[in-house]
CSV table of C-alpha atoms in Angstrom, one decimal:
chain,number,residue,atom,x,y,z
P,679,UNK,CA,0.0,0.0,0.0
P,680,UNK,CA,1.3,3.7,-0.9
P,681,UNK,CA,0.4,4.7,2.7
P,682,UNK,CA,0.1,2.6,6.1
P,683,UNK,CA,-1.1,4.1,9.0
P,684,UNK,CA,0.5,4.4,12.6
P,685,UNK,CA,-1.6,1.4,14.0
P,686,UNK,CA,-0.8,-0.9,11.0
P,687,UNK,CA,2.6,-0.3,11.6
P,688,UNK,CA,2.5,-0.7,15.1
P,689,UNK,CA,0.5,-4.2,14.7
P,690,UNK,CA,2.8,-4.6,11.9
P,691,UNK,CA,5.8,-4.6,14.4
P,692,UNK,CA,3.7,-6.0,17.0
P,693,UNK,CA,3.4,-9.4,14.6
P,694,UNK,CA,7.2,-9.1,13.5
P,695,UNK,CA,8.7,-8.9,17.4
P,696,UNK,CA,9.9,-5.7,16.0
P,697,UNK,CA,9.9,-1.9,17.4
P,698,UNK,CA,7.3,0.5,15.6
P,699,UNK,CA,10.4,2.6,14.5
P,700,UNK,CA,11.9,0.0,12.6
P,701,UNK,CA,9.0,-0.8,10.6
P,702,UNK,CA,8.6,2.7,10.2
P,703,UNK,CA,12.8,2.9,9.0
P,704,UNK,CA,12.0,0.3,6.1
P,705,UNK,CA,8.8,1.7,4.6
P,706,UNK,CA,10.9,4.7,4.4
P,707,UNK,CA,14.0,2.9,2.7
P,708,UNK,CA,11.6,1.1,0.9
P,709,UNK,CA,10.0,4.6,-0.7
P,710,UNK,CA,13.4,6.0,-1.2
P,711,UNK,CA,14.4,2.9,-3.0
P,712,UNK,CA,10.9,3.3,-5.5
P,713,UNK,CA,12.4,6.3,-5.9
P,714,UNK,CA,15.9,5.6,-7.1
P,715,UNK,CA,13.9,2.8,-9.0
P,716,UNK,CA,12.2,5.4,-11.0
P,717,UNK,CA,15.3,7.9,-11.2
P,718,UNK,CA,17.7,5.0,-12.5
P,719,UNK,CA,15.2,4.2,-15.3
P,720,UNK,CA,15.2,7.3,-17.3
P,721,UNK,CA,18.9,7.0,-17.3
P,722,UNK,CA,20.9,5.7,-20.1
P,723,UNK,CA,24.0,3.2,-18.6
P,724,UNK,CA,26.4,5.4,-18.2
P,725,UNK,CA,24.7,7.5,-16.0
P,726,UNK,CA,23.5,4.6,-14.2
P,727,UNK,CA,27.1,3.2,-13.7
P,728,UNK,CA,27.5,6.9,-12.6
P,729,UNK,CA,24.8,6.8,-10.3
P,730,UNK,CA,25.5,3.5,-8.7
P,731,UNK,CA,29.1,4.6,-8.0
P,732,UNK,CA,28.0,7.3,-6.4
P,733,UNK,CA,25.8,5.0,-4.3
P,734,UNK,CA,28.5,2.8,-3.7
P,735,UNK,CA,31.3,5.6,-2.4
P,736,UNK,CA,28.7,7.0,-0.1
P,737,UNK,CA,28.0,3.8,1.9
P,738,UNK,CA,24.6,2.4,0.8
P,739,UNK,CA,25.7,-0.7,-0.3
P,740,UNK,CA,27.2,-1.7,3.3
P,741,UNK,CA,25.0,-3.7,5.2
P,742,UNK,CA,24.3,-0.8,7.7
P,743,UNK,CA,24.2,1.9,4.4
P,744,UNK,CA,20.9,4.3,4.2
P,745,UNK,CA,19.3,6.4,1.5
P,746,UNK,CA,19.0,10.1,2.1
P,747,UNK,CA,16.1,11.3,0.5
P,748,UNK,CA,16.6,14.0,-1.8
C-alpha cells in the first residue's frame, strides 16, 4: 500500500517482534528505493554506472548503508 497508517505499523511490528520505529525505517527505505527505482530508469547506462558509484562511495551498499532522501 502507498500509505500505512501508525496502528498498522504498530500491529505490523507488534506481529514481526519488531519496534514501531523499525517498521517505520524500512517503509521509508523502501519509498526511497521506489524512488531511485524510478530515477535509474530514465537514465541511459552510463549514468547509471555513474549513479550506482556514487551509491557505492557513499555507503549504501554496506550492510548498515541508508538512502537520504533527496
Amino acid at each position: 500500500p502507498k500509505i500505512i497508517d501508525p496502528s498498522r505499523r504498530t500491529r505490523i511490528a507488534t506481529g514481526a517482534g519488531v519496534h514501531a520505529s523499525e517498521v517505520h525505517d524500512l517503509v521509508k527505505q523502501f519509498d526511497a528505493m521506489r524512488q531511485l527505482r524510478v530515477d535509474l530508469a530514465g537514465k541511459g547506462s552510463g549514468e547509471r554506472m555513474k549513479m550506482a558509484r556514487t551509491l557505492q562511495d557513499s555507503g549504501m551498499f554496506h550492510p548498515n548503508g541508508r538512502l537520504s532522501k533527496t
